[in-house]
Tab-separated table of C-alpha atoms in Angstrom:
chain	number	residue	atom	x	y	z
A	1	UNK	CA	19.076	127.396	139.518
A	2	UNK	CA	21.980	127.694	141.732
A	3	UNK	CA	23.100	130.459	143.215
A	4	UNK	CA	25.798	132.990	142.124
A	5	UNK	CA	28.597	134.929	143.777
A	6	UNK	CA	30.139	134.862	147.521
A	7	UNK	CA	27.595	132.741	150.091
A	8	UNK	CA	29.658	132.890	153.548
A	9	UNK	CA	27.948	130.331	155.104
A	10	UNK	CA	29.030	131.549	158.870
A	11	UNK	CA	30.161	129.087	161.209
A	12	UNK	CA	30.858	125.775	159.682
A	13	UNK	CA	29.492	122.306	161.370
A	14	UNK	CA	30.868	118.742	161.922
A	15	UNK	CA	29.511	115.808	162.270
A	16	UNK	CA	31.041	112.089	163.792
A	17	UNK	CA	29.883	109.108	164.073
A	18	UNK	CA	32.271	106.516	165.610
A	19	UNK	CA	35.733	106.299	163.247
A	20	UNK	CA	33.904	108.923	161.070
A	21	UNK	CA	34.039	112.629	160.780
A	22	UNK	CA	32.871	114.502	158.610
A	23	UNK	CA	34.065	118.193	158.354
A	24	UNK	CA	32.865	121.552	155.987
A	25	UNK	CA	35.480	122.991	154.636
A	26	UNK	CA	36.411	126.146	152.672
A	27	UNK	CA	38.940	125.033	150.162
A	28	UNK	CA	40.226	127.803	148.062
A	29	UNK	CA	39.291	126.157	144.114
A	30	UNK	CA	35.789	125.170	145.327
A	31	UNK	CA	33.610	126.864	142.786
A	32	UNK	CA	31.175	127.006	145.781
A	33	UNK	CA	32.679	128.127	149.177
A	34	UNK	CA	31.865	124.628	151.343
A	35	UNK	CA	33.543	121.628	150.509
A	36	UNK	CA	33.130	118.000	152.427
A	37	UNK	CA	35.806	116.278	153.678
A	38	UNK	CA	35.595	113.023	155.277
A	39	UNK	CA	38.414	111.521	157.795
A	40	UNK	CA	39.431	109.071	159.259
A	41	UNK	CA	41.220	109.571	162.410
A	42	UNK	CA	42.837	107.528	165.176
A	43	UNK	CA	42.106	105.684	167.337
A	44	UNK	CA	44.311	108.833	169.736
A	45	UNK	CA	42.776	111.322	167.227
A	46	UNK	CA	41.823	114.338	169.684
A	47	UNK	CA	37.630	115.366	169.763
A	48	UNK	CA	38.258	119.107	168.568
A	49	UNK	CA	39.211	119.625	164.797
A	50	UNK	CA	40.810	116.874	162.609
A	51	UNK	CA	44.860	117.809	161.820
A	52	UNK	CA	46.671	117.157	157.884
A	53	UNK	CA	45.115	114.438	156.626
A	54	UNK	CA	47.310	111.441	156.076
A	55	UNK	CA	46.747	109.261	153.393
A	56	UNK	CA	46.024	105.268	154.149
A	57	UNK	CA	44.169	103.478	156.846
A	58	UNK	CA	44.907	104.701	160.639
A	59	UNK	CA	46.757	101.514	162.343
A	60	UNK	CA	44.435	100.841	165.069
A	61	UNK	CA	41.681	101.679	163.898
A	62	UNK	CA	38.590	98.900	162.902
A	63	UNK	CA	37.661	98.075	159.078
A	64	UNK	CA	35.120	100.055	157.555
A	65	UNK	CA	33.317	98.365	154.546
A	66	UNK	CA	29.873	97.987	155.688
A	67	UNK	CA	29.593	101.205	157.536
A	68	UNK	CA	26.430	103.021	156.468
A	69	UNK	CA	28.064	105.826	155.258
A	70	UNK	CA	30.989	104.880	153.318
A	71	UNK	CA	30.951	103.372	149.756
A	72	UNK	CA	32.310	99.380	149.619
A	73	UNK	CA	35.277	99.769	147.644
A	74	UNK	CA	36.482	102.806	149.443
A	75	UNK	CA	38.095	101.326	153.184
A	76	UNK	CA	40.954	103.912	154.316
A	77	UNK	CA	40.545	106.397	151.859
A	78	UNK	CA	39.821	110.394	151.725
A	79	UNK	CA	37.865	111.944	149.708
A	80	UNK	CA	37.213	115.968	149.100
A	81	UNK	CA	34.249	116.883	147.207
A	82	UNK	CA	32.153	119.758	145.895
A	83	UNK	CA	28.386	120.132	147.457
A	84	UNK	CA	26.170	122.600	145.382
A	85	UNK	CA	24.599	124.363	148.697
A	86	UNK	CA	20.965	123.182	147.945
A	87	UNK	CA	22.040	119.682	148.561
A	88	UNK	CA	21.205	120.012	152.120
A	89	UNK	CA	23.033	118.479	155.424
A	90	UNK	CA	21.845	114.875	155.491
A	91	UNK	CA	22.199	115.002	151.474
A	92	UNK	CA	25.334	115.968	151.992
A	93	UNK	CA	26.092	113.089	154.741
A	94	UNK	CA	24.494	110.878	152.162
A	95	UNK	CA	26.630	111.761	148.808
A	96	UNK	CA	30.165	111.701	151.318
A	97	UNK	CA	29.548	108.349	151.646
A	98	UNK	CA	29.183	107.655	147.920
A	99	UNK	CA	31.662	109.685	146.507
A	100	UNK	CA	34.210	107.651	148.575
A	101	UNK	CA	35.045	105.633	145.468
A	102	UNK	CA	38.745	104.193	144.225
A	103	UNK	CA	39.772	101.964	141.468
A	104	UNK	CA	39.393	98.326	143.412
A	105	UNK	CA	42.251	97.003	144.191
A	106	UNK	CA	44.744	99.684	142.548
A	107	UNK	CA	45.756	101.527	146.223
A	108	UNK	CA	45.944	105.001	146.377
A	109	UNK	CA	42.324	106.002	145.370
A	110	UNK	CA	41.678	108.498	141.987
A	111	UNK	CA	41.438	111.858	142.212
A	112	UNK	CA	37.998	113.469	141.537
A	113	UNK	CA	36.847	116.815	141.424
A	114	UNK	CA	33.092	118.216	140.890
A	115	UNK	CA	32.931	121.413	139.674
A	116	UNK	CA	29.931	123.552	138.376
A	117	UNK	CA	29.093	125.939	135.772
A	118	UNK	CA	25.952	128.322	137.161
A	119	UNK	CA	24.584	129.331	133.600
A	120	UNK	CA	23.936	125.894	132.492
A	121	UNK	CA	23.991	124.460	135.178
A	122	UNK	CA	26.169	122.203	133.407
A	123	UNK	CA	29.334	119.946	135.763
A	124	UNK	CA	33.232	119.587	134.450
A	125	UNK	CA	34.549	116.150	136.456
A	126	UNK	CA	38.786	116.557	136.720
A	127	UNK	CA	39.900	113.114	137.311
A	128	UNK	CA	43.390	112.380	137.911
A	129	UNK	CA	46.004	109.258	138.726
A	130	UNK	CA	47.698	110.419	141.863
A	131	UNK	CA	50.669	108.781	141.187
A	132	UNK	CA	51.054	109.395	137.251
A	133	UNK	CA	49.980	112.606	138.209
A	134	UNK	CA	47.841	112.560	134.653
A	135	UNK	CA	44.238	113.453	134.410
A	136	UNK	CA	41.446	114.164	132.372
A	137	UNK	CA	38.581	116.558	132.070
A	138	UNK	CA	34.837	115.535	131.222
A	139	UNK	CA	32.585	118.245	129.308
A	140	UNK	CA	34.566	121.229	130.353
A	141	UNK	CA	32.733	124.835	129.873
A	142	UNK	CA	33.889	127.997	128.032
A	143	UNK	CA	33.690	130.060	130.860
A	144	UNK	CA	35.225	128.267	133.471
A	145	UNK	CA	38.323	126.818	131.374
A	146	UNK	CA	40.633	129.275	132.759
A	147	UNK	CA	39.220	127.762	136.425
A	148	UNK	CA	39.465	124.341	135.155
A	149	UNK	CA	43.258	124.924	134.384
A	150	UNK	CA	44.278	126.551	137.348
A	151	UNK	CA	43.049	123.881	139.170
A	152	UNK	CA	44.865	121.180	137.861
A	153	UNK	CA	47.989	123.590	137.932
A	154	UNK	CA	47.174	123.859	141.773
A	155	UNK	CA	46.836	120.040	141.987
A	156	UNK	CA	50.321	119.511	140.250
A	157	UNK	CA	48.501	117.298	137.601
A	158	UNK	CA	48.944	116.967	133.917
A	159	UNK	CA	46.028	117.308	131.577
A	160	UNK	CA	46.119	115.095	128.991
A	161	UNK	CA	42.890	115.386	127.429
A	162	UNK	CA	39.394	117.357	127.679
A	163	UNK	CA	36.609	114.992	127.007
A	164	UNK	CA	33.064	116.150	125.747
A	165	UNK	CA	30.139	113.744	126.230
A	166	UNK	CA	28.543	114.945	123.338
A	167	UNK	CA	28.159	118.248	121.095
A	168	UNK	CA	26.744	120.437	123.357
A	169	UNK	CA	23.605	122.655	122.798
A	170	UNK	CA	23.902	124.666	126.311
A	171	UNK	CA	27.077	125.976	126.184
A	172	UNK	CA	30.194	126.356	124.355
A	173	UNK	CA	33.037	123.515	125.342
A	174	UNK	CA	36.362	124.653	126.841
A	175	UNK	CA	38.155	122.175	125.450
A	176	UNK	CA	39.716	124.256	122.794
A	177	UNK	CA	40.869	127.024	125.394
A	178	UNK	CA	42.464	124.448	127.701
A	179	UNK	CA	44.882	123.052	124.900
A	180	UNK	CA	46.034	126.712	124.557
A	181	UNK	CA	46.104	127.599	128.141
A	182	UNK	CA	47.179	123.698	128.873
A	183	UNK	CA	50.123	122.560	126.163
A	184	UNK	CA	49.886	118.609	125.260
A	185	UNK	CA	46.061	118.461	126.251
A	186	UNK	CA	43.694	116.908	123.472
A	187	UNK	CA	40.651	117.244	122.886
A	188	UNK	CA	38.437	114.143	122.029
A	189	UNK	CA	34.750	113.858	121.180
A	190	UNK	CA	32.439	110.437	119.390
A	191	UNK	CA	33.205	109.998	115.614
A	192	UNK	CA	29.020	110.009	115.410
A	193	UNK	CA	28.804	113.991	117.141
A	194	UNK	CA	30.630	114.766	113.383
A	195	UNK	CA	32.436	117.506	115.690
A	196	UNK	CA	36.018	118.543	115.065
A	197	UNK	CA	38.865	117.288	117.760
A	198	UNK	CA	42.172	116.198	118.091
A	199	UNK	CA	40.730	112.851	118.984
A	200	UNK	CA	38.028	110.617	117.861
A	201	UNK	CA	36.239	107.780	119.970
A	202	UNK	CA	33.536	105.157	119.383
A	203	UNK	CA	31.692	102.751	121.723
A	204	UNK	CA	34.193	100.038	123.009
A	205	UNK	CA	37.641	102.576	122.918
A	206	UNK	CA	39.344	103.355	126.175
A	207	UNK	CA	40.945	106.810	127.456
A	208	UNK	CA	43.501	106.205	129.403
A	209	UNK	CA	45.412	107.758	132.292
A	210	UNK	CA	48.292	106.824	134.235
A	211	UNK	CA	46.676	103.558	136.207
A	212	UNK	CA	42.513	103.945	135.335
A	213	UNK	CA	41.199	104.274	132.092
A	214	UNK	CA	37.531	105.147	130.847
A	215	UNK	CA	35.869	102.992	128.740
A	216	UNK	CA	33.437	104.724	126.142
A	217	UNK	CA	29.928	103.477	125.650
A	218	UNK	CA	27.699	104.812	122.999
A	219	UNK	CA	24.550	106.008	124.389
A	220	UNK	CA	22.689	107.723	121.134
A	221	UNK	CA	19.030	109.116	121.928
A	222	UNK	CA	19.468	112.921	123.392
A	223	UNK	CA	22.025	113.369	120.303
A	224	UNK	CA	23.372	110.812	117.999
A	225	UNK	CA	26.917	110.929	119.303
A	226	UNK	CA	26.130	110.887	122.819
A	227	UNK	CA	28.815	108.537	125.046
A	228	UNK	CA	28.856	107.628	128.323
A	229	UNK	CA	32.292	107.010	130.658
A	230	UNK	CA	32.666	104.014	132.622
A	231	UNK	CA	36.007	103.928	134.633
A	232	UNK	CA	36.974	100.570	134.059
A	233	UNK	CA	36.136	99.059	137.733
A	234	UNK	CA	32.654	99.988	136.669
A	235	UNK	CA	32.388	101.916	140.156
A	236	UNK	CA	31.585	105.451	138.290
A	237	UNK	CA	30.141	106.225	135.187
A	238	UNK	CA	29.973	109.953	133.555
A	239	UNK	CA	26.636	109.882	131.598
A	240	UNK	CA	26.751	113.002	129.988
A	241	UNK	CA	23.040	114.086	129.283
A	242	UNK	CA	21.819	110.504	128.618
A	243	UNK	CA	21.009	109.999	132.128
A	244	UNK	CA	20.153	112.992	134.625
A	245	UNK	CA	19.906	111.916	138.433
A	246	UNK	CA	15.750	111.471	138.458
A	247	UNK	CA	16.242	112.549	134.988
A	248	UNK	CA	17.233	112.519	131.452
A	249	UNK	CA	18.572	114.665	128.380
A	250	UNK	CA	15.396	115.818	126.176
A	251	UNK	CA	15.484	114.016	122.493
A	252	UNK	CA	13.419	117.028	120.589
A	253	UNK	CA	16.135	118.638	118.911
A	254	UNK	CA	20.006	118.069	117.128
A	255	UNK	CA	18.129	114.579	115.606
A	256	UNK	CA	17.257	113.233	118.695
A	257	UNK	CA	15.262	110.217	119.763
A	258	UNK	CA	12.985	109.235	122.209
A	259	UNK	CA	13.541	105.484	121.810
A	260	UNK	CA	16.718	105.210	121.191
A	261	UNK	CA	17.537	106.832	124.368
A	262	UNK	CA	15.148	104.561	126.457
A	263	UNK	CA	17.249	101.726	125.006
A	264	UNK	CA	20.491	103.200	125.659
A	265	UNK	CA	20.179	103.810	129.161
A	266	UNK	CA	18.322	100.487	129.726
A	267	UNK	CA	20.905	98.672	127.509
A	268	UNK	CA	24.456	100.800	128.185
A	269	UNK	CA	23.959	102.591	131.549
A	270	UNK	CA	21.313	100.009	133.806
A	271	UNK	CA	22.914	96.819	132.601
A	272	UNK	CA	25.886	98.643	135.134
A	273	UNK	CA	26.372	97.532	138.505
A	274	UNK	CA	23.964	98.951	141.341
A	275	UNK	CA	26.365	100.641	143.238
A	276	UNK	CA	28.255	102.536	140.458
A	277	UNK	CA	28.027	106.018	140.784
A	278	UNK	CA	26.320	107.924	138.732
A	279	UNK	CA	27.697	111.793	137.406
A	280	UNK	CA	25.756	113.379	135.297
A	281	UNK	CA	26.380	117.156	132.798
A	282	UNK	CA	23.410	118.646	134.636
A	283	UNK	CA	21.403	119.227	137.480
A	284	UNK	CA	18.716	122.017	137.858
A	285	UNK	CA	17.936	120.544	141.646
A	286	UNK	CA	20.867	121.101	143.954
A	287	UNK	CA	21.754	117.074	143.191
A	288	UNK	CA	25.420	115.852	142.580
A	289	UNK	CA	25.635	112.262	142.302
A	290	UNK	CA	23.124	109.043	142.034
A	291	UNK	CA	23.776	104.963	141.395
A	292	UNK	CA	22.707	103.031	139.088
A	293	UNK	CA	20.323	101.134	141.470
A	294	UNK	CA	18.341	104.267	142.456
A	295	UNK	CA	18.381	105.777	138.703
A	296	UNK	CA	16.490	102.035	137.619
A	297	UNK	CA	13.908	101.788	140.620
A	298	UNK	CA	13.438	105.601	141.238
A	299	UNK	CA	13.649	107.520	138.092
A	300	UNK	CA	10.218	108.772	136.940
A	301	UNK	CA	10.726	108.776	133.416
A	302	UNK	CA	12.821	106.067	132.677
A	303	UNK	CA	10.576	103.085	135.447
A	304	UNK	CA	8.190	103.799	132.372
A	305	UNK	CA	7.763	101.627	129.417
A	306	UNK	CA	9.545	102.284	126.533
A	307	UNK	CA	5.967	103.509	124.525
A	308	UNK	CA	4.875	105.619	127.735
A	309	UNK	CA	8.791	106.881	127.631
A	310	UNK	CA	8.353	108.194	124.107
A	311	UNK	CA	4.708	109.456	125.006
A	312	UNK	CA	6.144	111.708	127.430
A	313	UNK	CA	9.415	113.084	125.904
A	314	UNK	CA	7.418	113.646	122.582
A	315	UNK	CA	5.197	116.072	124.734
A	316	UNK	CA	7.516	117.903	126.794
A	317	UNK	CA	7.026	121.413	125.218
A	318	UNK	CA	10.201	123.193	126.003
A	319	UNK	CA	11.972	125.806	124.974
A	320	UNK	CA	15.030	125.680	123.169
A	321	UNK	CA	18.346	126.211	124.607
A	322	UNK	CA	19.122	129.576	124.955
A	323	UNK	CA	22.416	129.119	123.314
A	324	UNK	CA	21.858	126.379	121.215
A	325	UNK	CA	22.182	128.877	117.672
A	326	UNK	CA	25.886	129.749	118.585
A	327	UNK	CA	26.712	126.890	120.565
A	328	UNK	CA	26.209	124.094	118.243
A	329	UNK	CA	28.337	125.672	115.498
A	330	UNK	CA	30.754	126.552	118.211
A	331	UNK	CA	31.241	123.176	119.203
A	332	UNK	CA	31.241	121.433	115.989
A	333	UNK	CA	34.678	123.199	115.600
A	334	UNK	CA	35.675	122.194	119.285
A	335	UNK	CA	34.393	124.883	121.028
A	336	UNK	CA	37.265	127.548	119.004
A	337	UNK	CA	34.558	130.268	118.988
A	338	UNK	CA	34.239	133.695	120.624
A	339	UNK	CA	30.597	133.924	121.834
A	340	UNK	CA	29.052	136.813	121.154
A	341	UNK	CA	28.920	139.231	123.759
C-alpha cells in the first residue's frame, strides 16, 4: 500500500550521464512530493543545477535515439512524471526513460500526467494536446476529482472528457464531479459496462483530442465492458484492469471470466508493439509503468496457458472489494453518488 500524507524526502539527488540529467523535483500538483524530470542540456549547459527548461532539441548537442535510457520515439523531448516513492532510484532511472514517449512524428510531444489515488490504489492518467490545449482524463476517482481539476486548471488545459475503463468495483468514478466542477467535460464509458454517461464507446471508436486520439479496444474478461486505450501511434496503451504490470484484474465477480480475459490480453493488448507502454488502474507494488514486451515474457500469470490461466484465477480466494456494494451502483449512474460516510 502506498504511503499517505507529507514524506519530505530531505535533500534531493541528481543523476547525469553524458547529454542526460536527470533531476528530483518537488512540483507543487504531484500527489506525491518527488517528481522526475529529465533534461536535456547544452552542450554550454553549466555542471550545477539545470535552468527553465526549453522545449526542442539543444543545437549542438548529439542525437539521442539509442541511448539506454531514453524511449525511441522520444529524441529532444521533456518529460515530467509522477514516481510512487517505492519505485526505488534505478526504477526510477528505468521508468524516465520509458515515459519519454510522443506521438511519432506529430512534434511537440503529449502531455501526460500520473497521478494516484492511495485507497485503491487506483491511477487517473491526464493527457493533453499541448497545442489544442485539450485533454482527457482516464478512470478518474471520487476523491481526488477536485485534484484532478485543479490540475488541468493549473496546466491551462481544457477537459473535454473523463474516460472510465470500465465500471468500477473499488471506488466511485469522478467523472460526474468533474463535469460540474469542469463545464463542457463528458463523461464516456463501453456500451457493454450498461453504465450511464454522456458518451458511449465500443471496440474500434476513437476519442479524440486536439492532434492524438485514443482508439478503444474491447478487452472483456475482468468485467464485460472492460476497454483498453491505445493512443493511435500505438506507443501507450491504458489497460484499465485487464492488464496489471506482472499482473491482471481478478474475473470472480461483476460476471467475469477467466478465459475471456486470457484471450483479450493475448488477442487486444500482446498483439501491440513491444515497446508500447503499458499504464495500468492499479498497482499494489510501488510500479508505474511496463511494455508490452515485458508484460508477454515476464508476467506470471498470463506466460501460462490459457487452461493453467483459468486454473489459477478460479482459485484465487479473495475478498471482495471493500466498496464494491456502493460503488457498483454508484457508478452505473456515472459515479453521481454521495458515498456514505
Amino acid at each position: 500500500m502506498a504511503p499517505q500524507g507529507t514524506n519530505d524526502p530531505g535533500e534531493l539527488p541528481s543523476w547525469r550521464s553524458g547529454n542526460i540529467r536527470l533531476v528530483y523535483m518537488r512540483m507543487p500538483f504531484d500527489p506525491w512530493p518527488c517528481s522526475v524530470a529529465l533534461f536535456r542540456p547544452s552542450a554550454s549547459s553549466p555542471p550545477g543545477p539545470p535552468g527553465p527548461f526549453k522545449a526542442g532539441p539543444a543545437p549542438s548537442a548529439p542525437p539521442l535515439r539509442g541511448h539506454p535510457w531514453v524511449h525511441p520515439a522520444s529524441a529532444g523531448v521533456q518529460t515530467q512524471l509522477c514516481l510512487h516513492p517505492a519505485a526505488g532510484a534505478m526504477a526510477a532511472l528505468r521508468v524516465a526513460g520509458r515515459q519519454l514517449s510522443q506521438h511519432r512524428g506529430s512534434g511537440a510531444p503529449i502531455l501526460l500526467r500520473q497521478l494516484f489515488e492511495p485507497k485503491s490504489c487506483t491511477y487517473t492518467y491526464l493527457l493533453g494536446d499541448r497545442e489544442s490545449r485539450e485533454a482527457i482524463l482516464i478512470d478518474p476517482v471520487l476523491e481526488t476529482a477536485h485534484r484532478d481539476a485543479q490540475l488541468v486548471k493549473e496546466l491551462g488545459l481544457r477537459l473535454l472528457y473523463a474516460v472510465n475503463t470500465h465500471c468500477h468495483a473499488d471506488h466511485i468514478t469522478g467523472s460526474g464531479l468533474l463535469r460540474s466542477l469542469l463545464p463542457g467535460c463528458q463523461s464516456v464509458i463501453s456500451r457493454l459496462s450498461g453504465a450511464q454517461a454522456d458518451l458511449h464507446i465500443e471496440d474500434g471508436d476513437s476519442i479524440r483530442f486536439g492532434r492524438f486520439a485514443l482508439e478503444t479496444r474491447a478487452s472483456p474478461g475482468h468485467t464485460p465492458g472492460c476497454v483498453t486505450f491505445v493512443l493511435n501511434d500505438q506507443s501507450m496503451a491504458f489497460t484499465g484492469d485487464a492488464l496489471l504490470i506482472r499482473g491482471c484484474g481478478r474475473t470472480d465477480f461483476q460476471q467475469g471470466c477467466a478465459k475471456t480475459l486470457y484471450h483479450s490480453v493475448h488477442e487486444r493488448i500482446f498483439t501491440l508493439p513491444g515497446d508500447c507502454l503499458i499504464y495500468p488502474a492499479h498497482d499494489y507494488n510501488g510500479l508505474t509503468v511496463s511494455t508490452v514486451e515485458e508484460e508477454r515474457t515476464l508476467n506470471p500469470r498470463l506466460t501460462l496457458s490459457c487452461e493453467e490461466f483459468v486454473k489459477v484465477m478460479d482459485n484465487l480466494k479473495l475478498p471482495k472489494p471493500q466498496q464494491i456494494d456502493f460503488a457498483v451502483p454508484a457508478n452505473m449512474r456515472c459515479g453521481v453518488q454521495t458515498p456514505p460516510s
